[in-house]
Amino acid sequence: MVQVIGDAECKKEADSLSQGLWRTEQIRAREQEWARREGQPLYALMERAGAALFAHATRHWPEYRNWWIFTGPGNNGGDGYVLARLAHQHRLEPVVIAARDPAQLKGDARVAAEAWLACGGKVWLAEDPVLASLPPPELVIDALLGTGVSTHLAPLLTKIVATINGLGVPVLAVDLPSGLNGDTGCAMGAVVRATRTLTFIGIKQGMFTGDGVDCVGRLECDDLGVMPDEHVPPSAWRLDYPALKSQLAPRLRSAHKGMNGKVLLVGGNRAMQGAILLAARACLRTGAGLVRVCQHPVHPPVSLSQPELMGGDEADDGGWASVRVIGPGLGLDEWARTRFEQALTSKIPLVLDADGLNWLAQAPRHQDNWVLTPHPGEAARLLGCSIAEIESDRFAAVRALQQRYGGVVLLKGAGTLIADDEGIALCCEGNPGMASGGMGDLLSGIIAALLAQGWSATMAARLGAVIHGEAADLAAADGERGMLASDLLPWIRKLVNPDTITS
């Protein structure tokens, strides 16, 4: 997936990718099953991978002849040796730079290296000082490690990764940028920052979250003819707006406001009215029928800022609301504590965000009627750990949150994760311009409005995430830096009405 907003080509590539995401152990199991079923050695897949890499490289960089291919100690390096042999056969000029002497390789990687040497190829060891005198490359192929990374890189590999990143030329990563954990999306000390990545068999779940979004570059997947077992589900599902917008069918002509739900938003303590207003406006723009705001009485009535909003300062609405939002601008004082406890007494659907989550962290409880929307800092407080621990394995973190607190949990960040009792989905929408105040408040309002209109908690969270991120992508056409949360509101309205959007 390309992480460049406003690039029509990259959005088209991302939308065309399979929706299933996989753990590396699942990919290895599929390879073994393919070999057993087809009666072929796994080396046949290495040959296919090399051919796919050659086609990919020559398609995207047809004018480049001087390639540096960095090979590692395992099968990822074997793919690189096959690629080198094919490039040589087509009269290109590959330079193979190895992290390990080919004589020390084992299995299929050694077979591939020996085939390269047999055709007259040469291998330079990565620490050979002669490399400094070679003509600089036009293209670098990263065939160091692939999916075989679960610990921090050794010093030699760290040095090679730094060399690759410092060459200043396009980088094609083989299967996975070296140093990226394909299961967690966490960089293991050092990581190659690829221009493009060609991944094989299936897309690894770590490629779309955490550090993966910064180092994968443009992503394409070649299944090499290895189809998934229909009885083995993916470890996660990739979501984007095009995949879910069919959920947003036009309303019945007979619709009235009572059919579209009543939302009560609780928050807006002293000096924090902006948060609850943003959430309420997003709720209106997503289509809730009626929206009421419970905020601190020190503030002027919300109707002065948005005439369509109703106000008050009590969280107990006498059963008026069909959905509640608790937390934006709530604060941590006695006024906030009382409203938080009042709001939790109802069994209607709830959305908890911001200080609502901070109150929950102080008195944990398990409920099935809520959607929790923590950012990594709030998630760390909810689990009693550090932010670094959350970010080291976002998939494990969101699973732990859902198991401990119940309901649906949406873990914000690059590659937002949504977990329920059935599994995990990953939202690929959004951009760095969303790293500003108020964005999370919008998301709470969007999800609440969808709940009010009848979507399940899981679908409201998934739809809410893709609408939120896609709105930010559209708003970023004017630039990511300086983008405001309120800039998303016109786009939110358009996105919940897909028939109004022209391509």
XYZ file of C-alpha atoms in Angstrom:
503
model
C 0.000 0.000 0.000
C 1.277 3.434 -0.858
C 1.279 5.867 2.025
C 0.942 8.974 -0.167
C -2.353 10.793 -0.057
C -3.854 12.133 -3.257
C -1.974 9.679 -5.470
C -4.674 8.019 -7.559
C -2.367 5.223 -8.714
C -1.416 4.222 -5.197
C -5.031 4.245 -4.003
C -5.982 2.014 -6.916
C -3.178 -0.414 -6.045
C -4.226 -0.574 -2.407
C -7.886 -1.103 -3.255
C -6.972 -4.031 -5.509
C -5.166 -5.956 -2.760
C -6.728 -9.025 -1.182
C -8.719 -8.352 1.964
C -7.160 -11.236 3.935
C -4.092 -10.692 6.120
C -1.919 -13.531 7.384
C 0.617 -14.464 10.032
C 3.975 -15.706 8.793
C 3.400 -19.180 10.243
C 0.230 -19.434 8.148
C 2.184 -18.566 5.014
C 4.782 -21.261 5.768
C 1.994 -23.790 6.344
C 0.465 -22.904 2.963
C 3.823 -23.430 1.258
C 4.239 -26.848 2.863
C 0.692 -27.862 1.948
C 1.241 -26.728 -1.643
C 4.421 -28.798 -1.925
C 2.661 -31.866 -0.524
C -0.398 -31.454 -2.739
C 1.520 -30.693 -5.933
C 4.347 -33.150 -5.291
C 6.959 -30.463 -5.951
C 9.958 -29.256 -3.935
C 9.734 -25.884 -2.219
C 12.618 -24.770 -4.423
C 10.060 -24.471 -7.233
C 8.463 -21.606 -5.310
C 11.866 -19.933 -4.983
C 12.219 -20.029 -8.775
C 8.736 -18.565 -9.149
C 9.541 -15.825 -6.652
C 12.727 -14.904 -8.490
C 10.835 -14.723 -11.779
C 8.137 -12.557 -10.222
C 10.783 -10.218 -8.800
C 12.513 -9.912 -12.162
C 9.218 -9.059 -13.898
C 8.371 -6.545 -11.175
C 11.749 -4.807 -11.231
C 11.957 -4.535 -14.999
C 8.376 -3.277 -15.204
C 8.843 -0.492 -12.675
C 12.491 0.414 -13.404
C 12.996 -0.614 -17.060
C 15.888 1.806 -17.623
C 18.018 0.609 -14.691
C 20.744 -1.958 -15.417
C 23.052 -1.709 -12.416
C 21.377 -3.623 -9.564
C 22.791 -4.334 -6.127
C 21.144 -7.432 -4.676
C 21.687 -7.863 -0.940
C 21.206 -11.508 0.072
C 20.725 -12.946 3.544
C 21.316 -16.312 5.195
C 17.940 -17.915 4.447
C 15.369 -18.466 1.730
C 14.833 -14.736 1.242
C 18.470 -14.627 0.162
C 17.754 -17.599 -2.105
C 15.096 -15.543 -3.889
C 17.778 -12.902 -4.425
C 20.182 -15.399 -5.994
C 17.491 -16.599 -8.405
C 16.765 -12.982 -9.319
C 20.479 -12.321 -9.919
C 20.732 -15.284 -12.258
C 17.705 -14.147 -14.275
C 19.013 -10.582 -14.474
C 22.380 -11.861 -15.702
C 20.668 -13.990 -18.350
C 18.930 -10.862 -19.618
C 22.240 -8.976 -19.868
C 21.704 -6.759 -16.857
C 24.491 -6.041 -14.372
C 23.578 -7.467 -10.967
C 26.033 -7.178 -8.086
C 25.305 -9.719 -5.343
C 26.321 -8.622 -1.841
C 25.932 -11.357 0.756
C 25.524 -11.212 4.520
C 26.771 -14.827 4.656
C 29.272 -16.746 2.569
C 27.322 -18.903 0.073
C 29.353 -21.914 1.181
C 27.691 -21.637 4.602
C 24.136 -21.612 3.277
C 21.818 -24.577 3.626
C 18.858 -26.076 1.806
C 17.164 -24.274 -1.068
C 19.099 -21.048 -0.462
C 22.353 -22.919 -1.110
C 20.944 -24.502 -4.269
C 20.018 -21.039 -5.558
C 23.434 -19.609 -4.685
C 25.245 -22.460 -6.405
C 23.150 -21.953 -9.545
C 24.191 -18.281 -9.534
C 27.858 -19.165 -9.183
C 27.577 -21.868 -11.850
C 26.491 -19.305 -14.440
C 29.590 -17.213 -13.759
C 28.125 -14.986 -11.067
C 30.234 -13.438 -8.331
C 29.347 -12.849 -4.685
C 30.774 -9.983 -2.661
C 30.693 -10.305 1.099
C 29.036 -7.356 2.780
C 32.173 -6.356 4.718
C 34.477 -6.453 1.693
C 36.198 -3.024 1.478
C 36.339 -3.346 -2.335
C 32.598 -2.552 -2.433
C 33.389 1.107 -1.812
C 35.124 1.296 -5.194
C 32.247 -0.214 -7.206
C 30.019 2.020 -9.344
C 26.967 3.054 -7.292
C 23.747 1.127 -7.977
C 20.687 2.406 -9.770
C 18.409 -0.066 -7.965
C 18.759 -2.021 -4.712
C 17.069 -5.358 -4.037
C 16.586 -6.170 -0.350
C 16.715 -9.985 -0.095
C 18.237 -10.087 3.371
C 15.672 -11.430 5.798
C 12.050 -11.355 4.669
C 9.677 -12.944 7.188
C 12.394 -14.576 9.255
C 12.699 -11.755 11.792
C 11.512 -12.109 15.383
C 14.444 -10.605 17.336
C 16.531 -7.456 17.004
C 18.976 -7.507 14.106
C 22.576 -8.517 14.683
C 25.236 -5.789 14.275
C 26.269 -6.887 10.758
C 22.687 -6.906 9.501
C 22.023 -3.566 11.180
C 25.010 -2.136 9.330
C 23.800 -3.556 5.997
C 20.326 -2.081 6.529
C 21.897 1.321 7.209
C 23.902 0.979 3.987
C 20.774 0.183 1.976
C 18.865 3.106 3.457
C 21.769 5.455 2.838
C 22.313 4.711 -0.857
C 19.598 7.107 -1.964
C 18.254 4.910 -4.779
C 14.990 2.968 -5.190
C 14.719 -0.164 -3.046
C 12.660 -3.242 -3.889
C 12.017 -5.392 -0.802
C 11.621 -9.120 -1.322
C 8.492 -10.374 0.501
C 8.976 -8.033 3.468
C 11.390 -5.158 4.233
C 14.266 -6.628 6.224
C 13.949 -5.873 9.915
C 10.146 -5.647 9.932
C 8.322 -8.237 12.007
C 5.622 -9.486 9.670
C 3.312 -10.483 12.508
C 3.481 -7.359 14.680
C 4.447 -4.551 12.300
C 7.277 -3.606 14.656
C 10.790 -2.730 13.436
C 13.337 -5.004 15.081
C 15.957 -2.371 15.763
C 16.746 -1.428 12.163
C 14.498 -1.776 9.132
C 14.852 -1.263 5.390
C 12.722 1.570 4.032
C 11.568 0.192 0.720
C 10.278 2.066 -2.288
C 8.257 -0.967 -3.283
C 7.641 -4.377 -1.737
C 6.641 -7.491 -3.638
C 5.236 -9.929 -1.114
C 4.482 -13.583 -1.783
C 1.658 -16.057 -1.107
C -0.335 -13.631 1.081
C -0.099 -10.205 2.680
C 1.445 -10.288 6.138
C -0.632 -8.600 8.816
C 2.248 -6.436 10.057
C 2.628 -4.651 6.726
C -0.286 -2.272 7.351
C 0.248 -1.179 10.946
C 2.953 0.190 13.230
C 6.308 0.629 11.482
C 5.027 -1.267 8.446
C 3.225 1.767 7.057
C 6.514 3.682 6.818
C 8.803 1.008 5.383
C 6.754 -1.151 2.984
C 6.320 1.523 0.311
C 4.083 0.522 -2.576
C 2.883 -3.012 -2.012
C 2.002 -5.715 -4.496
C 1.312 -9.374 -3.781
C 2.050 -12.383 -6.005
C 0.502 -15.617 -4.727
C 2.964 -17.726 -6.803
C 0.072 -20.050 -7.547
C -0.343 -21.032 -3.893
C -4.007 -20.666 -3.030
C -5.218 -20.428 0.591
C -7.053 -23.289 2.249
C -10.693 -22.234 2.318
C -11.022 -23.828 5.772
C -8.234 -21.675 7.278
C -9.348 -18.075 7.834
C -6.926 -15.135 7.660
C -5.508 -13.862 10.932
C -7.061 -10.454 10.232
C -9.072 -8.649 7.573
C -8.035 -5.496 5.723
C -10.697 -2.788 5.532
C -11.015 0.264 3.351
C -13.831 2.542 2.292
C -14.413 0.957 -1.155
C -14.845 -2.444 0.503
C -17.502 -1.228 2.945
C -19.333 1.622 1.246
C -22.018 -0.758 -0.052
C -23.218 -0.910 3.560
C -24.335 2.711 3.210
C -27.469 2.189 1.143
C -29.764 5.177 0.533
C -32.448 5.756 3.137
C -36.059 4.837 2.613
C -38.126 7.699 1.244
C -40.384 7.334 4.286
C -37.521 7.783 6.809
C -37.970 10.220 9.701
C -35.645 11.400 12.479
C -36.990 8.937 14.997
C -35.804 6.074 12.787
C -32.235 7.370 12.838
C -31.629 7.257 16.567
C -31.031 9.611 19.467
C -27.483 10.133 20.714
C -26.445 11.626 24.042
C -22.819 12.781 24.263
C -21.324 13.284 27.729
C -18.204 15.427 28.131
C -17.099 18.996 27.622
C -15.774 19.877 31.075
C -14.314 23.299 31.882
C -12.114 24.580 29.027
C -12.841 21.426 26.992
C -16.061 22.215 25.138
C -14.386 21.851 21.749
C -13.972 18.081 22.074
C -17.629 17.352 22.739
C -18.745 19.785 20.013
C -16.559 18.062 17.431
C -17.955 14.667 18.408
C -21.513 16.011 18.276
C -21.028 17.629 14.865
C -19.577 14.414 13.453
C -22.588 12.604 14.875
C -24.936 14.968 13.063
C -23.015 14.760 9.785
C -23.042 10.945 9.931
C -26.826 10.975 10.075
C -28.048 10.594 13.654
C -31.658 11.716 13.985
C -31.312 13.733 17.200
C -28.196 14.683 19.158
C -28.011 15.993 22.723
C -24.878 17.164 24.544
C -24.309 16.920 28.297
C -21.549 19.397 29.132
C -20.388 21.451 32.119
C -22.829 24.326 32.851
C -20.007 26.867 32.742
C -20.174 26.694 28.943
C -22.725 28.528 26.797
C -25.495 26.380 25.280
C -24.272 24.163 22.444
C -27.109 25.422 20.252
C -25.273 28.741 19.977
C -22.451 26.934 18.179
C -24.623 24.407 16.324
C -28.377 25.111 16.281
C -29.267 21.482 15.589
C -27.805 20.345 18.927
C -29.716 20.076 22.199
C -27.979 20.738 25.522
C -27.987 20.059 29.252
C -25.613 19.143 32.073
C -27.036 15.818 33.321
C -26.012 12.423 31.939
C -29.272 10.848 33.153
C -31.662 11.595 30.298
C -34.574 9.537 31.588
C -34.202 6.930 28.881
C -34.323 9.370 25.969
C -31.154 8.236 24.179
C -30.682 5.098 22.102
C -26.853 5.506 22.107
C -24.408 7.301 24.390
C -20.901 8.678 23.958
C -18.828 9.177 27.094
C -15.483 10.896 27.291
C -14.587 13.680 24.850
C -13.400 16.556 27.052
C -14.890 14.815 30.117
C -12.062 15.565 32.529
C -11.117 13.806 35.744
C -12.785 15.913 38.441
C -15.855 15.216 40.567
C -18.243 16.593 37.927
C -16.745 14.162 35.433
C -16.843 11.193 37.822
C -20.538 11.707 38.543
C -21.451 11.969 34.844
C -19.353 8.929 34.005
C -21.112 6.800 36.612
C -24.538 8.088 35.536
C -23.847 7.278 31.907
C -22.793 3.708 32.645
C -26.066 2.799 34.339
C -27.856 2.262 31.036
C -27.639 -0.913 28.957
C -27.933 0.925 25.637
C -24.924 0.973 23.266
C -22.030 3.102 24.486
C -18.956 4.622 22.892
C -16.129 5.268 25.362
C -13.246 7.532 24.414
C -10.692 9.916 25.966
C -11.318 10.478 29.675
C -14.111 7.924 29.602
C -11.352 5.373 29.037
C -9.203 6.911 31.755
C -12.054 6.495 34.234
C -12.503 2.924 33.057
C -8.807 2.220 33.629
C -9.251 3.244 37.272
C -12.129 0.811 37.786
C -11.968 -1.912 35.093
C -15.147 -3.739 34.157
C -16.321 -6.028 31.378
C -19.367 -5.082 29.287
C -20.622 -6.226 25.910
C -22.632 -3.111 25.012
C -19.775 -0.731 24.300
C -17.203 0.301 21.716
C -13.883 1.415 23.229
C -11.655 3.652 21.099
C -8.263 4.025 22.826
C -5.114 5.513 21.366
C -1.876 3.746 22.444
C -1.499 5.859 25.586
C -5.025 5.076 26.748
C -4.551 1.425 25.805
C -1.440 1.297 27.966
C -3.382 2.651 30.945
C -6.191 0.158 30.368
C -3.745 -2.762 30.306
C -1.380 -1.428 32.962
C 1.676 -1.463 30.694
C 3.830 0.945 28.690
C 3.073 2.544 25.342
C 6.164 0.784 23.958
C 4.638 -2.570 24.906
C 1.407 -1.668 23.121
C 3.250 -0.623 19.979
C 5.556 -3.669 20.010
C 2.562 -5.868 19.136
C -0.613 -3.957 18.377
C -2.467 -7.149 17.457
C -1.767 -8.713 20.848
C -2.719 -5.449 22.557
C -6.113 -5.102 20.903
C -6.894 -8.770 21.599
C -5.981 -8.311 25.265
C -8.143 -5.187 25.529
C -11.150 -6.914 24.008
C -10.785 -9.962 26.221
C -10.442 -7.878 29.370
C -13.130 -5.277 28.714
C -15.523 -6.939 26.242
C -17.528 -5.361 23.470
C -15.660 -3.998 20.460
C -12.257 -2.372 20.822
C -10.783 0.017 18.252
C -7.056 0.654 18.796
C -6.164 3.894 17.009
C -2.906 4.548 15.208
C -1.292 3.931 11.851
C -3.200 0.849 10.810
C -6.162 1.093 13.199
C -7.173 -2.313 14.605
C -10.737 -3.337 15.476
C -11.333 -6.431 17.617
C -14.510 -8.212 18.642
C -15.273 -11.744 19.840
C -14.762 -13.100 16.315
C -11.430 -11.603 15.294
C -9.506 -8.523 14.155
C -9.921 -6.105 11.263
C -7.359 -3.526 10.136
C -8.307 -0.155 8.653
C -5.921 1.046 5.946
C -7.388 4.515 5.527
C -5.904 7.721 6.929
C -2.730 9.783 6.866
C -0.276 11.639 9.154
C -2.352 14.813 8.980
C -4.674 13.137 11.488
C -2.026 13.567 14.194
C -3.762 16.625 15.624
C -6.282 17.432 18.330
C -9.926 16.532 17.889
C -9.587 13.712 15.359
C -10.531 11.039 17.879
C -13.563 13.049 18.965
C -14.860 12.935 15.397
C -14.466 9.166 15.330
C -16.527 8.756 18.503
C -19.339 10.793 16.988
C -19.253 8.877 13.720
C -19.437 5.488 15.431
C -22.256 6.626 17.732
C -24.329 7.874 14.796
C -23.898 4.572 12.984
C -24.953 2.666 16.102
C -27.998 4.930 16.385
C -28.983 4.133 12.805
C -28.959 0.408 13.443
C -25.546 -0.944 12.546
C -24.052 -3.520 14.904
C -21.211 -2.472 17.185
C -18.690 -4.324 15.020
C -19.907 -2.818 11.762
C -20.294 0.654 13.287
C -16.665 0.540 14.442
C -15.411 -0.746 11.087
C -17.480 1.667 9.015
C -16.619 4.490 11.372
C -12.902 3.844 11.016
C -12.931 3.782 7.203
C -15.195 6.837 6.900
C -12.989 8.730 9.338
C -9.773 7.786 7.554
C -11.122 8.307 4.039
C -12.476 11.716 5.010
C -8.995 12.624 6.222
C -7.458 11.383 2.972
C -9.842 13.554 0.955
C -9.289 16.586 3.189
C -5.521 16.123 2.846
C -5.694 17.065 -0.820
C -4.941 20.568 0.469
C -2.009 19.295 2.523
C -1.571 17.041 5.546
C 0.304 19.527 7.698
C -2.132 21.978 9.270
C -5.220 19.860 8.579
C -7.886 20.361 11.262
C -10.414 17.913 12.593
C -13.234 20.209 11.458
C -11.883 20.004 7.883
C -13.198 16.431 7.763
C -16.842 17.271 8.471
C -17.954 18.080 4.883
C -16.278 14.902 3.651
C -17.921 12.775 6.326
C -21.319 13.828 5.018
C -20.336 12.930 1.458
C -18.900 9.551 2.439
C -22.009 8.399 4.292
C -23.858 9.108 1.040
C -21.727 7.230 -1.524
C -24.124 7.975 -4.366
C -23.128 11.668 -4.118
C -19.439 10.972 -4.774
C -18.157 11.142 -8.351
C -14.805 9.593 -9.268
